[in-house]
CSV table of C-alpha atoms in Angstrom, one decimal:
chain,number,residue,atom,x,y,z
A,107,UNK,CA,8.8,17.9,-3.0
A,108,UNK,CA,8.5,15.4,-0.1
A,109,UNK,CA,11.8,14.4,-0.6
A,110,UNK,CA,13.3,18.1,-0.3
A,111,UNK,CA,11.2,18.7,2.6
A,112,UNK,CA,12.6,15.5,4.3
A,113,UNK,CA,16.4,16.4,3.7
A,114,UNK,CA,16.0,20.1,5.0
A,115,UNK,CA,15.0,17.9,8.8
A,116,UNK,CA,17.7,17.7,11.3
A,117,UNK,CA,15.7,17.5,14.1
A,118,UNK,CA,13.3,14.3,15.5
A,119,UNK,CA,10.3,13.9,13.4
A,120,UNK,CA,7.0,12.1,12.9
A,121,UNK,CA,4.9,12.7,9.7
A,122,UNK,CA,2.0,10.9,9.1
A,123,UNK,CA,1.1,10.1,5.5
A,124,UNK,CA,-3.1,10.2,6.1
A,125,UNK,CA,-5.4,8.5,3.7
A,126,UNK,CA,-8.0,6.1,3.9
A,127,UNK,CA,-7.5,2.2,3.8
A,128,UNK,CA,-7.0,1.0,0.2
A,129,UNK,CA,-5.8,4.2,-0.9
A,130,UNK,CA,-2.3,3.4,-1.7
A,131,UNK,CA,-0.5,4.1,1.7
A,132,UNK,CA,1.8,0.9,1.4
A,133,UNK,CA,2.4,1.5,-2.2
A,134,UNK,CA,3.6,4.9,-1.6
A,135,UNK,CA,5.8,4.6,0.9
A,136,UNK,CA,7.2,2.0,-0.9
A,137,UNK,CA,7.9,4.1,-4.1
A,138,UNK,CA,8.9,7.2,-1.8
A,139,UNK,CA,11.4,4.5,0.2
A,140,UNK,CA,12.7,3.2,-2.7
A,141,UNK,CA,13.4,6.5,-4.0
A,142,UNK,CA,15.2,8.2,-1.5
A,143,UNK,CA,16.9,4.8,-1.0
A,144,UNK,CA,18.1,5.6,-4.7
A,145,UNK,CA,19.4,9.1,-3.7
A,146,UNK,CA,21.9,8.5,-0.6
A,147,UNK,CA,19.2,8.1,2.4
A,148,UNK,CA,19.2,5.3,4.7
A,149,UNK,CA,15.7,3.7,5.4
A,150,UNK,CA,14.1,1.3,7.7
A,151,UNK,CA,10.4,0.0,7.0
A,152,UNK,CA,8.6,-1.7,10.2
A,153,UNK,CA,5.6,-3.3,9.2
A,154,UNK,CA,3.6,-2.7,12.8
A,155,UNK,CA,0.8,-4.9,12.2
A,156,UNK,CA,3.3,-7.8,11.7
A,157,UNK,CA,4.7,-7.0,14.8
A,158,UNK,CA,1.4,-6.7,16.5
A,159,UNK,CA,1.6,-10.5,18.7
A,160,UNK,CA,4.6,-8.9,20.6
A,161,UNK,CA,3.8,-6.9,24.1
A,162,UNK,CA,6.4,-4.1,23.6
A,163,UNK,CA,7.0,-2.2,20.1
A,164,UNK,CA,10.3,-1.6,21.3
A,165,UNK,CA,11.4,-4.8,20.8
A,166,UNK,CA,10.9,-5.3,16.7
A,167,UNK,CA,11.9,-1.7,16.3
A,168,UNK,CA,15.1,-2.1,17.6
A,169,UNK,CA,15.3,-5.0,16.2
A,170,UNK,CA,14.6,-3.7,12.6
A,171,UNK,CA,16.9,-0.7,13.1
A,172,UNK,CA,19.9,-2.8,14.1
A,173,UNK,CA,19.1,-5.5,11.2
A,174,UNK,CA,19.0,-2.7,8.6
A,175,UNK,CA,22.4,-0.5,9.6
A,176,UNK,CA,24.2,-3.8,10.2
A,177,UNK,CA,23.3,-4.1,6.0
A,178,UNK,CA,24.7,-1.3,5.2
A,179,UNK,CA,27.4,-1.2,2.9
A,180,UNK,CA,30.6,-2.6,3.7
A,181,UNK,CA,29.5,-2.5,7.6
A,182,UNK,CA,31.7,0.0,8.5
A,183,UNK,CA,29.4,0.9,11.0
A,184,UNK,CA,28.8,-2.3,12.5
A,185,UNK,CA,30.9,-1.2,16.3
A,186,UNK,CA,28.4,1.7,16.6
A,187,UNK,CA,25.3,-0.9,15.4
A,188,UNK,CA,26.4,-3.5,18.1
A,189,UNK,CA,26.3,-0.6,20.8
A,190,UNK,CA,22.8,0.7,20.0
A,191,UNK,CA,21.6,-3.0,20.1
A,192,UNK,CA,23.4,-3.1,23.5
A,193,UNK,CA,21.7,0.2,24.5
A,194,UNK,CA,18.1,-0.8,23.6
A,195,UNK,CA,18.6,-4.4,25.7
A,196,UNK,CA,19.1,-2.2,28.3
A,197,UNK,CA,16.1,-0.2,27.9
A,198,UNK,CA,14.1,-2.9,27.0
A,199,UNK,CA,15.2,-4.4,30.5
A,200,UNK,CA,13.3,-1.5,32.2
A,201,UNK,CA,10.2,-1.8,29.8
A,202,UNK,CA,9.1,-5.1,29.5
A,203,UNK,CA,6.9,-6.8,32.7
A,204,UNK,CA,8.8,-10.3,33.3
A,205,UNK,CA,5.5,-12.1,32.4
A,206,UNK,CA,5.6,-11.1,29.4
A,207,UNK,CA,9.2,-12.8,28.6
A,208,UNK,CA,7.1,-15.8,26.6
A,209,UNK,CA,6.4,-13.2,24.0
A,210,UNK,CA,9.5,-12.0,22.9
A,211,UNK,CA,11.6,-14.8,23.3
A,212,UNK,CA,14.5,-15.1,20.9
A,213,UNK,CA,14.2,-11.2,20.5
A,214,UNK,CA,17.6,-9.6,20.7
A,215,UNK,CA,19.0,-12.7,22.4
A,216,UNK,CA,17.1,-11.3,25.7
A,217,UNK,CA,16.7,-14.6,27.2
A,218,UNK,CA,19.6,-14.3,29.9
A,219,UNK,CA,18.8,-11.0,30.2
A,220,UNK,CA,15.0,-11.4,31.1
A,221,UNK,CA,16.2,-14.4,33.2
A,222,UNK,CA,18.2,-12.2,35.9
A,223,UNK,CA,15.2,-9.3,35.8
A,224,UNK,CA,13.2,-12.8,36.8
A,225,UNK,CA,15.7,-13.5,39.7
A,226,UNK,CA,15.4,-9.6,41.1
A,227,UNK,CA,11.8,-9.9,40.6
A,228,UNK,CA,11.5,-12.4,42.8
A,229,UNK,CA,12.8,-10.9,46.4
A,230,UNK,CA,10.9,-9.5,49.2
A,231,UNK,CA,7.6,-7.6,48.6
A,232,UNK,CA,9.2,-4.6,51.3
A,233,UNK,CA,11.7,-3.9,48.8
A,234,UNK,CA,9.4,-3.7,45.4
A,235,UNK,CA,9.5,0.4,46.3
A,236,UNK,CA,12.8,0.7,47.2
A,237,UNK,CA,13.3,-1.3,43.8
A,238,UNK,CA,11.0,0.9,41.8
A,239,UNK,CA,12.5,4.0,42.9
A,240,UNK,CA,16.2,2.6,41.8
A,241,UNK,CA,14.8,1.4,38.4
A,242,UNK,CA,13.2,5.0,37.8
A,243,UNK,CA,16.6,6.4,37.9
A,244,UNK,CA,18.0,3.4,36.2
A,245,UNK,CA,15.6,3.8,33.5
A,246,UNK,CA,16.3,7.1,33.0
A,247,UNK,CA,20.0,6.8,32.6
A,248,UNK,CA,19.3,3.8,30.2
A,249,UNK,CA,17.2,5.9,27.8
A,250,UNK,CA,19.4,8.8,27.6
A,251,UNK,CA,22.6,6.6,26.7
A,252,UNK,CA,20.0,4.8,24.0
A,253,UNK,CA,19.3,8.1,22.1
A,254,UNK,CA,22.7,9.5,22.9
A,255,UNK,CA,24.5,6.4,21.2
A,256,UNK,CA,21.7,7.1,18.6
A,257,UNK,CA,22.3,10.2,17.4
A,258,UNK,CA,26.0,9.6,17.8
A,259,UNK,CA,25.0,7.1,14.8
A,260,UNK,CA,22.8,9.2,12.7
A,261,UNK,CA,25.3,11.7,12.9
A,262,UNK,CA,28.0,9.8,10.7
A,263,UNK,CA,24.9,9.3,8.3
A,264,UNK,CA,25.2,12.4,6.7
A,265,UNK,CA,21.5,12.4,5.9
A,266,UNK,CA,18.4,11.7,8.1
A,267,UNK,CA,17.6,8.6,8.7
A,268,UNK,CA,14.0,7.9,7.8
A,269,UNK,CA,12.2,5.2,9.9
A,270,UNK,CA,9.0,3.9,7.7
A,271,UNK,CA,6.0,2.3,10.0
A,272,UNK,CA,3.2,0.8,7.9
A,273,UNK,CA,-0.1,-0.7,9.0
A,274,UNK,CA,-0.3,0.9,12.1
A,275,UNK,CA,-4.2,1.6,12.4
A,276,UNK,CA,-4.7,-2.6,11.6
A,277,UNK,CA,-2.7,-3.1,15.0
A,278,UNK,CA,-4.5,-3.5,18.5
A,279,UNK,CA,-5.3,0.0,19.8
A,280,UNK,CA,-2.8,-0.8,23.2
A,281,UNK,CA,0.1,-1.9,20.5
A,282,UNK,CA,-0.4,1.4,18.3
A,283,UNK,CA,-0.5,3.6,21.2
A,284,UNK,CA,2.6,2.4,22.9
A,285,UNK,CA,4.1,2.5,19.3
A,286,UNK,CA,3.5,5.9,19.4
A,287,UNK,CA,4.9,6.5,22.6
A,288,UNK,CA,8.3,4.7,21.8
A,289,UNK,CA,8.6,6.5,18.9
A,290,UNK,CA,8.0,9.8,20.3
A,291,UNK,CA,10.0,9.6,23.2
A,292,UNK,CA,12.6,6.8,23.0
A,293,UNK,CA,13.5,7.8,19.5
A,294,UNK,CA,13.6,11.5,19.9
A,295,UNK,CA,16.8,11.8,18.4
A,296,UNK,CA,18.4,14.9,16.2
A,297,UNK,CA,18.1,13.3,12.1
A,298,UNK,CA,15.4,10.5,12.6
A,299,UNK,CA,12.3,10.9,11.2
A,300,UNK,CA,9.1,9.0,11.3
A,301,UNK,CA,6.8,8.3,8.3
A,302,UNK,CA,3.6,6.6,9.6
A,303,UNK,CA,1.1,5.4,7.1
A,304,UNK,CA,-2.0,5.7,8.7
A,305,UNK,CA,-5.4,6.1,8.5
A,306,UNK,CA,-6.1,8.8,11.4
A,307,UNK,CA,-9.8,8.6,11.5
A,308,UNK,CA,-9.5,4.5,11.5
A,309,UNK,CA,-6.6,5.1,14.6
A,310,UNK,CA,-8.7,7.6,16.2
A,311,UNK,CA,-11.8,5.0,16.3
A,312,UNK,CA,-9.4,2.4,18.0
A,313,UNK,CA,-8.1,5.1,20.4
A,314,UNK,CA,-11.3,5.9,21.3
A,315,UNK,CA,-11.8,2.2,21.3
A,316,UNK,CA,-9.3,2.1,24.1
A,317,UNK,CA,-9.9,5.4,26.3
A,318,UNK,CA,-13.8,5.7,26.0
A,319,UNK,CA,-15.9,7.3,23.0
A,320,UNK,CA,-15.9,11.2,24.8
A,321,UNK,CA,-12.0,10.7,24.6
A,322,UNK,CA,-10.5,13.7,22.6
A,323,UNK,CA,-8.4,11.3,20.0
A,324,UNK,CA,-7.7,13.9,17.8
A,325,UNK,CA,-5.6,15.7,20.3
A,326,UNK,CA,-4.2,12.9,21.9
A,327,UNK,CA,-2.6,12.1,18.2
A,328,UNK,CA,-1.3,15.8,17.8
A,329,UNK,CA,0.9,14.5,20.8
A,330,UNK,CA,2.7,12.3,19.0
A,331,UNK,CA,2.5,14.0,15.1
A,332,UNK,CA,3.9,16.3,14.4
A,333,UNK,CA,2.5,17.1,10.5
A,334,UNK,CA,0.1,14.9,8.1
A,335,UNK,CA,0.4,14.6,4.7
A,336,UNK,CA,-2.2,13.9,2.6
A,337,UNK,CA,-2.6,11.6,-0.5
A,338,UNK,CA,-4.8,13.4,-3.0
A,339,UNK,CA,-7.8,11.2,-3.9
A,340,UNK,CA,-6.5,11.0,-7.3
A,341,UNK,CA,-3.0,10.5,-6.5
A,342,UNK,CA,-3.3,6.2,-7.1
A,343,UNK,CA,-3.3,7.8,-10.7
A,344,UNK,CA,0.4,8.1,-10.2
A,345,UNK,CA,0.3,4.1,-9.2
A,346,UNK,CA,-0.8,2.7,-12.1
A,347,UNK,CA,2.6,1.4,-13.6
A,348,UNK,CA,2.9,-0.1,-10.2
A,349,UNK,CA,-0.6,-1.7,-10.3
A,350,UNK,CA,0.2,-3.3,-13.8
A,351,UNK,CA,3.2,-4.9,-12.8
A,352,UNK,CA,2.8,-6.1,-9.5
A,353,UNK,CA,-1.0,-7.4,-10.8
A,354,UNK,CA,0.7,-9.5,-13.3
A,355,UNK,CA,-0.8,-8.5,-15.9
A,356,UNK,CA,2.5,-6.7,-17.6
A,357,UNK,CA,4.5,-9.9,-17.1
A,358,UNK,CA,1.1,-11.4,-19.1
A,359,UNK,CA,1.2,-9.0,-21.8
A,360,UNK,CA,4.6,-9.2,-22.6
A,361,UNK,CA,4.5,-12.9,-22.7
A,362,UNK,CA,2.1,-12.9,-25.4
A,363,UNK,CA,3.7,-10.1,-27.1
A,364,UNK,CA,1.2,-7.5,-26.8
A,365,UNK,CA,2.6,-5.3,-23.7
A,366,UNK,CA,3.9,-2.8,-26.7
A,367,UNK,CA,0.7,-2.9,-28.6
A,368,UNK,CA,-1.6,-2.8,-25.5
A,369,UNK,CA,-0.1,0.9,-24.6
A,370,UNK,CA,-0.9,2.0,-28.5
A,371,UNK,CA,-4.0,0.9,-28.7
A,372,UNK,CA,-5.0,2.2,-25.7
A,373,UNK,CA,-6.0,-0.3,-23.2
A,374,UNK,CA,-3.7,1.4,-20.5
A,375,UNK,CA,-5.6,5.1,-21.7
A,376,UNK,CA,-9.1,3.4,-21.1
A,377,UNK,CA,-8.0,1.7,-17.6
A,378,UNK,CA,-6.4,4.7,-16.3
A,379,UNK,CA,-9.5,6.9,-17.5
A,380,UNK,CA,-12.0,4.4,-15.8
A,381,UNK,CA,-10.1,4.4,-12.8
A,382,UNK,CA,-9.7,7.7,-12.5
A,383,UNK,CA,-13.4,8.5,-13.7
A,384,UNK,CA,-14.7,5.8,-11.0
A,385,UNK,CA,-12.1,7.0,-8.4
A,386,UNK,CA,-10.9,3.3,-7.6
A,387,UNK,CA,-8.9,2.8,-4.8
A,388,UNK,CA,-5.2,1.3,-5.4
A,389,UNK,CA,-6.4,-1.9,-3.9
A,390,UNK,CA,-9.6,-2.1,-6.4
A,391,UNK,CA,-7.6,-1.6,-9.0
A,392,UNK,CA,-5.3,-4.6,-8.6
A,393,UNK,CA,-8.2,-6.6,-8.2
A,394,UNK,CA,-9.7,-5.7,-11.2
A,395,UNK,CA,-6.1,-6.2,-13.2
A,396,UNK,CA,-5.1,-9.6,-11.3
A,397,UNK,CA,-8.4,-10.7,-12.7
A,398,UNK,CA,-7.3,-9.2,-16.1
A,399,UNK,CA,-4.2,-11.0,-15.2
A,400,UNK,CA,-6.1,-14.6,-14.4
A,401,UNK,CA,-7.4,-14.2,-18.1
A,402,UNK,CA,-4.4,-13.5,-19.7
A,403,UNK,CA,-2.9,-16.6,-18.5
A,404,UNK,CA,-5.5,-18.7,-20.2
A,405,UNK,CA,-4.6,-17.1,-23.7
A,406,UNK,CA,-1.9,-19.0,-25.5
A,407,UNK,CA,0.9,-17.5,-26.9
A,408,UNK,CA,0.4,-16.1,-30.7
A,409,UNK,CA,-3.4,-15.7,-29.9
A,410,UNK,CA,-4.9,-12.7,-30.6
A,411,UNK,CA,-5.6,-10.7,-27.0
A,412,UNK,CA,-8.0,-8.2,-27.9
A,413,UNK,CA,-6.8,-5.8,-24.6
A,414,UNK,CA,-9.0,-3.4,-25.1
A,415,UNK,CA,-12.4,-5.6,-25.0
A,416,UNK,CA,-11.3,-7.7,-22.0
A,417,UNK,CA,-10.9,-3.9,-20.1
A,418,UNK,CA,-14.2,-2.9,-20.9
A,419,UNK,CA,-15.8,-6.5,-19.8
A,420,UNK,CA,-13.8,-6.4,-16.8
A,421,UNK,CA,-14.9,-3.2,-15.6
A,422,UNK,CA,-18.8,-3.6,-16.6
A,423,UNK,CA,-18.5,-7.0,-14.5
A,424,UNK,CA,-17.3,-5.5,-11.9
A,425,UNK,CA,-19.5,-2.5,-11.8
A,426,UNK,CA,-22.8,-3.5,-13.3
A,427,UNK,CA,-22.7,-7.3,-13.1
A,428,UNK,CA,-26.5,-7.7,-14.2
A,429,UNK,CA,-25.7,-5.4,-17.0
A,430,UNK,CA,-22.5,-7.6,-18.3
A,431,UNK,CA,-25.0,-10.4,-17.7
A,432,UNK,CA,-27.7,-8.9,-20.4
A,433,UNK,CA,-25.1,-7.7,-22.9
A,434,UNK,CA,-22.8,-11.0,-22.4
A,435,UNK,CA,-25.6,-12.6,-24.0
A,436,UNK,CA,-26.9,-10.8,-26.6
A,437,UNK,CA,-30.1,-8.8,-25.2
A,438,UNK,CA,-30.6,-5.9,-25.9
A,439,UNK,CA,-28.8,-3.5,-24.0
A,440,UNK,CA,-25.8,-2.1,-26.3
A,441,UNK,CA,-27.2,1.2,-25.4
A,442,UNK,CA,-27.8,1.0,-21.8
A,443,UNK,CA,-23.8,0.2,-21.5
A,444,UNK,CA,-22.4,2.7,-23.6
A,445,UNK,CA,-24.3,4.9,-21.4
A,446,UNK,CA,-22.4,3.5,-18.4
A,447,UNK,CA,-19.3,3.9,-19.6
A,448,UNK,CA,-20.1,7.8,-21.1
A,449,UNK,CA,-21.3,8.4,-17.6
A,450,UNK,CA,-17.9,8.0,-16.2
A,451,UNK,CA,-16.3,11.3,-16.1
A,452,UNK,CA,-13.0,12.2,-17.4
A,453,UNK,CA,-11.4,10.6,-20.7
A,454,UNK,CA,-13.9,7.9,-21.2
A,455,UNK,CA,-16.5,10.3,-22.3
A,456,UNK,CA,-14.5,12.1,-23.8
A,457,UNK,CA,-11.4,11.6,-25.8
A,458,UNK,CA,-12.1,7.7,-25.8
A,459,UNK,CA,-15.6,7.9,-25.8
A,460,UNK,CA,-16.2,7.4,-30.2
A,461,UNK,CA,-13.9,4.1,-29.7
A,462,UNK,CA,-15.6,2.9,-26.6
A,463,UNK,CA,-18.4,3.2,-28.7
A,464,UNK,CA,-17.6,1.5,-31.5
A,465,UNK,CA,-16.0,-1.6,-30.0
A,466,UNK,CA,-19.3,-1.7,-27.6
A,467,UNK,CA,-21.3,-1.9,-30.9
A,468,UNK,CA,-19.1,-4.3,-32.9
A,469,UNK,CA,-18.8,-6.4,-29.7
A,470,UNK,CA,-22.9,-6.3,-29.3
A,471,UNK,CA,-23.2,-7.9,-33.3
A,472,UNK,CA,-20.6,-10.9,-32.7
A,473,UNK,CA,-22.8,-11.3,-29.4
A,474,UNK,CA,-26.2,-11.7,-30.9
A,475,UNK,CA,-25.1,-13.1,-34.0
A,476,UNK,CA,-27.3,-10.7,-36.3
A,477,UNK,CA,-26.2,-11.3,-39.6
A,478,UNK,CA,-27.6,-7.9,-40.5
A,479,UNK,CA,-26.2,-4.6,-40.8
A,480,UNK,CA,-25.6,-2.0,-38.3
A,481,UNK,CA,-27.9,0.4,-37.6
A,482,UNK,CA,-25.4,3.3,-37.6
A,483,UNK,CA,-27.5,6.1,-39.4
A,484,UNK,CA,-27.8,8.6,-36.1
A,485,UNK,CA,-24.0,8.0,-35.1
A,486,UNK,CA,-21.4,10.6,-35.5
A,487,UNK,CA,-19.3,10.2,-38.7
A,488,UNK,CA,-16.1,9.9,-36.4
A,489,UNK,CA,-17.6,6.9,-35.0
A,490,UNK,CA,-19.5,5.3,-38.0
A,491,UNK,CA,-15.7,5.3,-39.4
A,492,UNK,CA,-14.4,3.5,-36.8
A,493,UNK,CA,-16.9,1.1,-37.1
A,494,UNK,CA,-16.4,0.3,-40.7
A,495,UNK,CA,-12.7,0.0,-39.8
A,496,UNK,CA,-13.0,-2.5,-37.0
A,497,UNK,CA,-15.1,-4.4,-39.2
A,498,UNK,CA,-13.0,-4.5,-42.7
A,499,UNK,CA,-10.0,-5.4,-40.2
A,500,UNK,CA,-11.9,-8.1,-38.3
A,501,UNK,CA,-9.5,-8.2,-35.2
A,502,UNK,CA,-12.4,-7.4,-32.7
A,503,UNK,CA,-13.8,-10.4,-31.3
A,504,UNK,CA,-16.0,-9.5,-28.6
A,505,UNK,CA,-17.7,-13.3,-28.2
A,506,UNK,CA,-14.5,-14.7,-27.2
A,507,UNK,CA,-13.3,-11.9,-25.4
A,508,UNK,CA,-16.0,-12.6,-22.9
A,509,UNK,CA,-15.9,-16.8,-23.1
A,510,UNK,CA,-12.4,-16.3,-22.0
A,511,UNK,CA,-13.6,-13.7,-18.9
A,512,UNK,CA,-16.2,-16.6,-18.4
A,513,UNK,CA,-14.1,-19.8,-17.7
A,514,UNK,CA,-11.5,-17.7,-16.0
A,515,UNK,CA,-14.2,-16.6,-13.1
A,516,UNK,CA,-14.0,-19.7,-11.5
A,517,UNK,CA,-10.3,-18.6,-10.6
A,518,UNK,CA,-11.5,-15.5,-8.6
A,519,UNK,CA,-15.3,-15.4,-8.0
């Protein structure tokens, strides 16, 4: 749908994609940039925070936009790439304060450039008006054959051309402004778009930061954006493939042969479940599977994995660390964590809730080493059957499940 909606725009854009910090943000407009990467469009991602020791945003945006359409393939474009380079020098020229030459230095080979604004800089103080007044008119002309060679450019594109910016509330409040500014007015152009990732709230506090605490931020931002879209809270749901590989723990899993087995037997079902039930961010959850990841590393190949176990430990460590602590060792508190994890709403309690059980209470007799049997006489039949069948097949070894959890800690605590 976003992606429709983004190829209807021929005019200058700026959406903001709003949602908290450690919601997903990056890992969205990755996937969305990737995608319409994969359908024709040409893209540009400028991380801003990266950028954040330069004085003037100008300077790595240009930069970022001539580096990416000089990739394009076979180049063809490369005459019209070398112009909007020369355009933006230009511009830049009428932006930048000559003191601040240190920081962009090497920057769109400027350097002779900045040198000469030094030299003019340096006259007679009875002409800085009559200089100021020239450069108004100067700067005017330069910023209207910038977006004109623009466009010119975007036209031949045949599609928008969709200009990412990520981490933008993490910069300083002055840089993020002025980002905003540049964007709005030196790239108002016919077919380029803005996607910011942003926080607005988290912006708005550094605006504020900035202006005074009574300034109206909120209104100052609708200057500059023109719609915000939203992640659902439950949209990192949609991220969980990506969390799973980019944690390492599908690398892990396929290594030891039990990527293919871990999907059947339901260790990416109870994940998903808990971190939908718990409403993890994106972020918490590839912290909870690069620690998954950590422990998978330790297990050699053709040793037994028991996926399903490790998830469970992971999450009740992570959760309830004094309650890991109490069942981890055998006390008695089988009860109290199957009641955590029926507490979590959604699958868990649900459609995985009898086999969540069950491994809970054939995990809790490897862990205090009762010799007895199970008391299973007020359990459900479903579940007393998959008890029995976890014990005749003798795979489920909670014990060293959570030994392995144990002496991989030291990785990550």
């Amino acid at each position: 749908m976003l992606e429709q909606f983004l190829s209807t725009l021929d005019e200058p854009y700026v959406l903001a994609i709003d949602s908290p910090w450690g919601s997903g943000k990056s890992t969205f407009i990755r996937m969305l940039r990737q995608q319409l990467k994969n359908n024709g469009f040409n893209t540009i991602h400028f991380n801003a925070w990266e950028s954040d020791f330069c004085e003037e945003p100008f300077v790595g945006m240009v930069s970022e936009v001539t580096s990416a359409l000089s990739k394009l393939p076979g180049n063809q474009l490369s005459p019209k790439t070398e112009k909007i380079k020369a355009a933006g020098k230009q511009v830049l020229k009428r932006l930048i304060p000559v003191g601040a030459k240190i920081a962009t230095m090497g920057a769109l080979d400027l350097d002779k450039e900045l040198e000469s604004v030094e030299r003019a800089m340096a006259g007679a103080s009875e002409k800085i008006a009559e200089d100021m007044m020239d450069s108004y008119g100067e700067s005017k002309s330069d910023i209207k054959c910038f977006r004109e060679t623009l466009e010119q450019f975007v036209e031949g594109l045949g599609k928008p051309l969709i200009f990412f910016v990520d981490e933008l509330d993490r910069c300083r409040p002055s840089f993020a402004v002025e980002l905003l500014e540049r964007a709005k007015h030196l790239f108002s152009v016919n077919g380029v778009v803005f996607l910011l990732a942003v926080d607005k709230t988290q912006l708005g506090h550094s605006i504020q930061g900035l202006y005074g605490p009574s300034f109206d931020a909120a209104g100052y931002l609708r200057r500059f954006i023109d719609m915000d879209y939203h992640l659902h809270p439950k949209a990192h749901n949609r991220f969980y493939d990506s969390a799973i590989e980019s944690s390492g723990v599908k690398g892990e899993l396929s290594r030891l042969g039990d990527y293919s087995t871990a999907k059947r037997t339901g260790m990416h079902s109870l994940l998903e479940s808990v971190f939908s039930g718990l409403n993890l961010s994106l972020r918490e959850q590839i912290q909870l599977l690069s620690r998954a990841a950590v422990v998978l590393k330790t297990i050699p190949s053709g040793d037994a994995v028991f996926d399903y176990e490790l998830s469970l430990m992971l999450v009740l460590r992570d959760r309830r660390p004094e309650l890991f602590r109490r069942y981890s060792s055998g006390g008695e508190s089988v009860e109290d964590v199957i009641d955590f994890f029926c507490s979590i709403p959604g699958d868990v309690s649900d459609d995985l809730g009898e086999i969540t059980k069950a491994v809970l209470i054939v995990g809790y007799k490897s862990l205090s080493e009762s010799q007895g049997e199970l008391d299973l006489e007020s359990r459900s039949d479903e579940l007393k059957g998959h008890v029995r069948k976890m014990l005749s097949h003798g795979r489920w070894n909670m014990k060293t499940t959570i030994d392995r959890l144990k002496m991989a800690e030291s990785f990550y605590s």
